[in-house]
mmCIF file of N, CA and C in Angstrom:
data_model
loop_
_atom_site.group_PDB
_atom_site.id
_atom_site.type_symbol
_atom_site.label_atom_id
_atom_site.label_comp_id
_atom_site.label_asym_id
_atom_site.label_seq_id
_atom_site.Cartn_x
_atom_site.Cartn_y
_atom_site.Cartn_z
ATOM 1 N N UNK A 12 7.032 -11.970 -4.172
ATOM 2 C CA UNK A 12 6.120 -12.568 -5.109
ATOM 3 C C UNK A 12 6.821 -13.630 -5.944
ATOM 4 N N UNK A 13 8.287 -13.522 -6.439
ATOM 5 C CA UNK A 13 8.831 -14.228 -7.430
ATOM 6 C C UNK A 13 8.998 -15.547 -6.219
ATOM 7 N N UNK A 14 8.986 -15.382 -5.165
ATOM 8 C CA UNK A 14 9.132 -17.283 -4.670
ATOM 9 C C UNK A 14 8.050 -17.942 -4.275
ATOM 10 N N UNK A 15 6.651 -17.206 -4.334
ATOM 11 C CA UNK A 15 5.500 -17.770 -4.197
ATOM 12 C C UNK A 15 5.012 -17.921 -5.429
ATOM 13 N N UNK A 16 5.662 -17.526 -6.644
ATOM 14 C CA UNK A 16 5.144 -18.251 -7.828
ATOM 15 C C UNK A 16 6.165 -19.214 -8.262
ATOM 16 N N UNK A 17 7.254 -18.880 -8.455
ATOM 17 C CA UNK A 17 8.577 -19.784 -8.622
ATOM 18 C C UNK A 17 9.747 -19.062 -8.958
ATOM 19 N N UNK A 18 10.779 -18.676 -9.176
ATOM 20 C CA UNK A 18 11.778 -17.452 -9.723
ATOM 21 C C UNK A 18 11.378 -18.282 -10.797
ATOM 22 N N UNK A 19 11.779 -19.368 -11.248
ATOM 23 C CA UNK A 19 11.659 -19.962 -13.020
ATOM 24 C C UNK A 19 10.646 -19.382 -13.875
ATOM 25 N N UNK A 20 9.163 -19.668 -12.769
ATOM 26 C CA UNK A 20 8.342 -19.017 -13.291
ATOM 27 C C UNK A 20 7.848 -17.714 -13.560
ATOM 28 N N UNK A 21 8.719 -16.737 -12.822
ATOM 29 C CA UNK A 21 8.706 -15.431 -13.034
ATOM 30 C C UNK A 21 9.682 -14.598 -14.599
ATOM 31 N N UNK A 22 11.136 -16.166 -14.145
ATOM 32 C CA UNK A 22 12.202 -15.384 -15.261
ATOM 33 C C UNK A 22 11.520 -16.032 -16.831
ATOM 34 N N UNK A 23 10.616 -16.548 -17.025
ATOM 35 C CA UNK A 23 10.083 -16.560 -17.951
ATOM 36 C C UNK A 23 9.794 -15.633 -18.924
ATOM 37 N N UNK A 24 8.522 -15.165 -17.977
ATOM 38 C CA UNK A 24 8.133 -13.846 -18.033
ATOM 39 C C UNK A 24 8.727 -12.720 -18.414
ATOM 40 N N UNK A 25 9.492 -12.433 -17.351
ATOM 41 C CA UNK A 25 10.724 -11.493 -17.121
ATOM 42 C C UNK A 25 11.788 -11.044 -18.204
ATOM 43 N N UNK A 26 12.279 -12.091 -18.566
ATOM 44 C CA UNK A 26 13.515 -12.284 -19.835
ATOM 45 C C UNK A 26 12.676 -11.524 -20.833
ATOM 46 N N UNK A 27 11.542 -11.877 -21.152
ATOM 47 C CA UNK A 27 11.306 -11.093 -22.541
ATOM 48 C C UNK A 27 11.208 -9.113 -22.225
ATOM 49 N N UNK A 28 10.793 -8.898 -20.730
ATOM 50 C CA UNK A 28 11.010 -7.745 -20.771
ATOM 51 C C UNK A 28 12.487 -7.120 -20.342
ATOM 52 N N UNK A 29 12.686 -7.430 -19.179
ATOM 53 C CA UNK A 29 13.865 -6.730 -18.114
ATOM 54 C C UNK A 29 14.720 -8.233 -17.480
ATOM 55 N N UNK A 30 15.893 -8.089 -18.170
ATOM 56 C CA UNK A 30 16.547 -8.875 -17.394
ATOM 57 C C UNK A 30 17.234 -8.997 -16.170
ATOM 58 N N UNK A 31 16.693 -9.814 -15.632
ATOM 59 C CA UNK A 31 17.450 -9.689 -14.059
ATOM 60 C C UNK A 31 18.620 -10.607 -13.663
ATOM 61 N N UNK A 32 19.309 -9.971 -13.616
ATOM 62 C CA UNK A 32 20.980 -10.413 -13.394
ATOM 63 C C UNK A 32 20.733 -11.658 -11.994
ATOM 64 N N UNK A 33 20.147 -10.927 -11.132
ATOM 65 C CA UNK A 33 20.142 -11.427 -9.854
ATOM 66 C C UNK A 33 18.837 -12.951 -9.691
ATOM 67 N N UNK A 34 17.995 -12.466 -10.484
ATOM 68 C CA UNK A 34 17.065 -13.624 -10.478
ATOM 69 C C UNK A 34 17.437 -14.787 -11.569
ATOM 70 N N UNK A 35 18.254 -14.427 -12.455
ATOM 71 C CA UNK A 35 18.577 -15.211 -12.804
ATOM 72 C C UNK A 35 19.839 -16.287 -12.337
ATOM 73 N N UNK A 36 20.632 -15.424 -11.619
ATOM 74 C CA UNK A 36 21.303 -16.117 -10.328
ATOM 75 C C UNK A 36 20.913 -17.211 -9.664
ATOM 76 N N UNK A 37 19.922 -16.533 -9.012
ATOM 77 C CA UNK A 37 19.652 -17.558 -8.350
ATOM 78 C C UNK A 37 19.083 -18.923 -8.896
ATOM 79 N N UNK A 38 18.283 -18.692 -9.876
ATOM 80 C CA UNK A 38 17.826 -19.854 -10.834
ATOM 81 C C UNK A 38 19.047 -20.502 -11.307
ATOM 82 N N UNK A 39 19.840 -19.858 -11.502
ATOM 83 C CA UNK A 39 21.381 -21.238 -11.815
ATOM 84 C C UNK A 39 21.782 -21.703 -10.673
ATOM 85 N N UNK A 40 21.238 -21.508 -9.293
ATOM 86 C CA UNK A 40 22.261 -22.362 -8.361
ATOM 87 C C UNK A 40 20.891 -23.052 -7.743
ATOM 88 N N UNK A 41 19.674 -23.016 -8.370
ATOM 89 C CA UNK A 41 18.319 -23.889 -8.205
ATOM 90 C C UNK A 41 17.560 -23.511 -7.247
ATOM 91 N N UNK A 42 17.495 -22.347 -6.844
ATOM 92 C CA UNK A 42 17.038 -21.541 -5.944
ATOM 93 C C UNK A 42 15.697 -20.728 -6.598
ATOM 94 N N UNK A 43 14.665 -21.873 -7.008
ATOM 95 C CA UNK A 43 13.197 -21.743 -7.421
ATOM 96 C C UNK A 43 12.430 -21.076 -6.521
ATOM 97 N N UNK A 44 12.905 -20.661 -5.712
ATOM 98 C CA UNK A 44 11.614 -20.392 -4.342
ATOM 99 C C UNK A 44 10.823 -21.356 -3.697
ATOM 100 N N UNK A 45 9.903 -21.270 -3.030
ATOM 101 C CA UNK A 45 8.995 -21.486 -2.087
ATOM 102 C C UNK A 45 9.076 -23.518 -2.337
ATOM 103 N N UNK A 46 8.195 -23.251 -3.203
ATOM 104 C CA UNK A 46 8.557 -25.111 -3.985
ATOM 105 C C UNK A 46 9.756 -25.855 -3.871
ATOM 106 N N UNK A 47 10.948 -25.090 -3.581
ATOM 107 C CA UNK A 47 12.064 -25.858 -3.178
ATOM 108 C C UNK A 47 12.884 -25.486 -2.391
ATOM 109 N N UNK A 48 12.047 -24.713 -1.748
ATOM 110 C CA UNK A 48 12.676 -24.027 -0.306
ATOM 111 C C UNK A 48 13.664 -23.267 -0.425
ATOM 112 N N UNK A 49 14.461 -22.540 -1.291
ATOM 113 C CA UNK A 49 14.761 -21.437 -1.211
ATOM 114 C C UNK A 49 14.791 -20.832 -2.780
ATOM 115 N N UNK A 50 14.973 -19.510 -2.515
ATOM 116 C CA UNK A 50 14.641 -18.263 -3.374
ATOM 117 C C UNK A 50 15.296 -17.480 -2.803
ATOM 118 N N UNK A 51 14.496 -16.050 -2.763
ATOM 119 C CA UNK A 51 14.897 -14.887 -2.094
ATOM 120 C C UNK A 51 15.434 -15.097 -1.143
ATOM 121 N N UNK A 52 14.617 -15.990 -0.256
ATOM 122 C CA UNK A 52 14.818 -16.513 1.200
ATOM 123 C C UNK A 52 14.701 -18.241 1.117
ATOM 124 N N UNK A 53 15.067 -18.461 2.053
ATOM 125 C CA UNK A 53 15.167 -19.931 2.576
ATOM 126 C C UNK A 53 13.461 -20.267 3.553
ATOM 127 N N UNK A 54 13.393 -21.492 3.078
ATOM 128 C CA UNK A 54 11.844 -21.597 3.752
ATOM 129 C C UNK A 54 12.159 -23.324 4.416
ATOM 130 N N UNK A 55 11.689 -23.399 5.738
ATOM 131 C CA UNK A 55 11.415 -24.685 6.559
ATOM 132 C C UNK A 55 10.590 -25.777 5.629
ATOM 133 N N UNK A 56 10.346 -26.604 5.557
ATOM 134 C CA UNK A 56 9.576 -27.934 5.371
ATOM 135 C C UNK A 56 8.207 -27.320 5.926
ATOM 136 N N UNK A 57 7.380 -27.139 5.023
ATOM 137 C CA UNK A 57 5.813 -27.064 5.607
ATOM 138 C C UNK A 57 5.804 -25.708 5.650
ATOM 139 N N UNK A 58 6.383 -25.016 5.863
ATOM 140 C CA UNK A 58 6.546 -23.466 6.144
ATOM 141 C C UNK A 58 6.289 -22.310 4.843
ATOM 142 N N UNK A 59 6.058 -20.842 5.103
ATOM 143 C CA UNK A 59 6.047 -20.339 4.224
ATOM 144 C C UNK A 59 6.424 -19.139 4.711
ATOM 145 N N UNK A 60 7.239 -19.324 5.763
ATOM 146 C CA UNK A 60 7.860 -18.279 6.679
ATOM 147 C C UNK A 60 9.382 -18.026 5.991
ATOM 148 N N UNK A 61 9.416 -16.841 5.263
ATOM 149 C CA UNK A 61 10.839 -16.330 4.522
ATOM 150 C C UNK A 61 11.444 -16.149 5.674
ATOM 151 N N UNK A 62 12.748 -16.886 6.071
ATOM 152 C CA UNK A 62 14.448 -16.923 6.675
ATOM 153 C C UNK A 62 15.132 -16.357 5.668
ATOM 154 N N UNK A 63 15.916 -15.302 6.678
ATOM 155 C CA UNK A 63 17.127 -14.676 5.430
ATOM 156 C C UNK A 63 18.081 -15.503 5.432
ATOM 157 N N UNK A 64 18.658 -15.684 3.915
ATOM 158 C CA UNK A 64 19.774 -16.768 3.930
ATOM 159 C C UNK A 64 21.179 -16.057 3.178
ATOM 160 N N UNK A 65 22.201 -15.921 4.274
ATOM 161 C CA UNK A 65 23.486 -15.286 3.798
ATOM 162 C C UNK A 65 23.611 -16.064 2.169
ATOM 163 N N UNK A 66 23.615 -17.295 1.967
ATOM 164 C CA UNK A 66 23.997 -17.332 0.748
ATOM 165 C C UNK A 66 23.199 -16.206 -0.556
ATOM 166 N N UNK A 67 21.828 -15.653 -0.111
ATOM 167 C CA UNK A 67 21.856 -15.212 -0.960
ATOM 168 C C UNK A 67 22.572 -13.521 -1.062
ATOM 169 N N UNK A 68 22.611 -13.451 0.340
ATOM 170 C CA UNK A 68 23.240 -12.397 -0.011
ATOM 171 C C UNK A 68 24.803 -12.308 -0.503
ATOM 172 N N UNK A 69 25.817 -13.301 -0.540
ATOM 173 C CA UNK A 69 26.842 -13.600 -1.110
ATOM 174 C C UNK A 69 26.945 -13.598 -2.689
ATOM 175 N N UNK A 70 25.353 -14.305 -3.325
ATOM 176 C CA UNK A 70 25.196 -14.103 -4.576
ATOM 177 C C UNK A 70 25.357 -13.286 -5.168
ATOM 178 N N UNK A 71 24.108 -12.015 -4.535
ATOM 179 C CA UNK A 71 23.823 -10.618 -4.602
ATOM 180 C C UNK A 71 25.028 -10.288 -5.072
ATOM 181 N N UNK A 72 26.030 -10.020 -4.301
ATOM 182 C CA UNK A 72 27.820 -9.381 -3.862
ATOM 183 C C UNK A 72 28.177 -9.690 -5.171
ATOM 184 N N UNK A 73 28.236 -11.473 -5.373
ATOM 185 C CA UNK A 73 28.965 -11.547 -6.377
ATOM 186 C C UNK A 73 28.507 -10.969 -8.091
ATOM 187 N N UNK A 74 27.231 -10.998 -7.993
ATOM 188 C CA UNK A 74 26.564 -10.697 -9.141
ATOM 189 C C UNK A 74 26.563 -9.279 -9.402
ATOM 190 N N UNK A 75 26.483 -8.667 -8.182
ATOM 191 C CA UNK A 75 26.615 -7.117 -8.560
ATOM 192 C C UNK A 75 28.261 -6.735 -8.687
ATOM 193 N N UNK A 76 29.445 -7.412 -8.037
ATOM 194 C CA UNK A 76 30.391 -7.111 -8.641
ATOM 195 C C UNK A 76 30.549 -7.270 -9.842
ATOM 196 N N UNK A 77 30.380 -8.827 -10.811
ATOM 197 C CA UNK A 77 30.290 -8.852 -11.659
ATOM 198 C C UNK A 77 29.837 -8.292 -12.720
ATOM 199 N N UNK A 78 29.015 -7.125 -12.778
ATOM 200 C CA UNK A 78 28.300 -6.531 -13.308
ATOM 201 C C UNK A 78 28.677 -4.849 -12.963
ATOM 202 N N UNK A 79 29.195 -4.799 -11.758
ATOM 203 C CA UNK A 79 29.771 -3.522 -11.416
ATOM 204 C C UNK A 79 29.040 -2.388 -10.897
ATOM 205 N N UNK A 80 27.888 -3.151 -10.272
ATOM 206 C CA UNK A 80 27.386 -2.820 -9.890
ATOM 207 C C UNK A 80 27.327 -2.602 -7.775
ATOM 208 N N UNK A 81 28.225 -3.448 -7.418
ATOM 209 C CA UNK A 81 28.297 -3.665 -6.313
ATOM 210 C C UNK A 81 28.636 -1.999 -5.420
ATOM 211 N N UNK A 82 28.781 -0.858 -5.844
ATOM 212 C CA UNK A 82 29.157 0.093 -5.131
ATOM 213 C C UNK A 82 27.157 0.525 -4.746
ATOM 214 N N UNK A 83 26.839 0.275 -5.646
ATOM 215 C CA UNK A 83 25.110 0.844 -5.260
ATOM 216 C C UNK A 83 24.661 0.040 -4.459
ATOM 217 N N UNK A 84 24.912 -1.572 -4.653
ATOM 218 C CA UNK A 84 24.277 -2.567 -3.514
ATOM 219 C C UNK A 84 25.025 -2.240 -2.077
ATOM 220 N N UNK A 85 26.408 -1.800 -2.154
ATOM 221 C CA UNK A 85 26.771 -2.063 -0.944
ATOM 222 C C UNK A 85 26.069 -0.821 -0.067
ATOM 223 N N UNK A 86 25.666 0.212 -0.559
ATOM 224 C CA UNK A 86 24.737 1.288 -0.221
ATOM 225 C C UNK A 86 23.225 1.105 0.079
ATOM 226 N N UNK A 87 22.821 0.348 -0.529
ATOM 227 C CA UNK A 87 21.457 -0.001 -0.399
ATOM 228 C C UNK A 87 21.389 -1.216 0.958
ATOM 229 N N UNK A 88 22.691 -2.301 0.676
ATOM 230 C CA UNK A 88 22.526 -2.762 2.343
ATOM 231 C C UNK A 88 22.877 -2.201 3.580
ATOM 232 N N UNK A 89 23.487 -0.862 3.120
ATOM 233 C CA UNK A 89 23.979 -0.442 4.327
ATOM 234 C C UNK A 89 22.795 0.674 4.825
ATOM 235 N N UNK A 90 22.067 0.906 4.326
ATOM 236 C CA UNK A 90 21.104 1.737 4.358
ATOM 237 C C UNK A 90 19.565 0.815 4.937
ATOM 238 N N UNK A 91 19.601 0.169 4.698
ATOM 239 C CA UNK A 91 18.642 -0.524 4.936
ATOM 240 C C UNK A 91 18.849 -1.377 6.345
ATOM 241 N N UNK A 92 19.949 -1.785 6.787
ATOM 242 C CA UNK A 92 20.513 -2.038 8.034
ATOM 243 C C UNK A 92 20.626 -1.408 8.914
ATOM 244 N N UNK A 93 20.407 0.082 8.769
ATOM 245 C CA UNK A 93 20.639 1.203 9.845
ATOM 246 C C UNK A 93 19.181 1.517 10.595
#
């Protein structure tokens, strides 16, 4: 949902309740979603077909280390991959 409205336009919202480490990530490296082709996912020209894009999962990594959180993410991708 946050790249079919915009991440910007979600962390708006968002910030006043629950901050998201990760969406706000991506909004610093300009990764608005859908409108500028990537977000969560990476999107084609004309398209609205979500491509997974390693960079974001590199973000993810780094943001949840940073935060210290990376022992739960690395569980949740490994779980979800199986």
């Amino acid at each position: 949902m946050g790249d079919l409205a915009g991440l910007d336009i979600a962390g708006v919202r968002e910030r006043s309740r629950i901050k998201s480490e990760i969406a706000d990530a991506l909004c610093e490296a300009g990764r608005f979603g859908q409108k500028t082709g990537k977000g969560y996912y990476k999107y084609e020209a004309g398209s609205r077909a979500p491509l997974p894009d390693p960079e974001v999962e590199k973000l993810i990594d780094e943001t949840c280390s940073a935060s210290g959180a990376s022992a739960a993410w690395s569980a949740t991708r490994k779980s979800s991959s199986a």
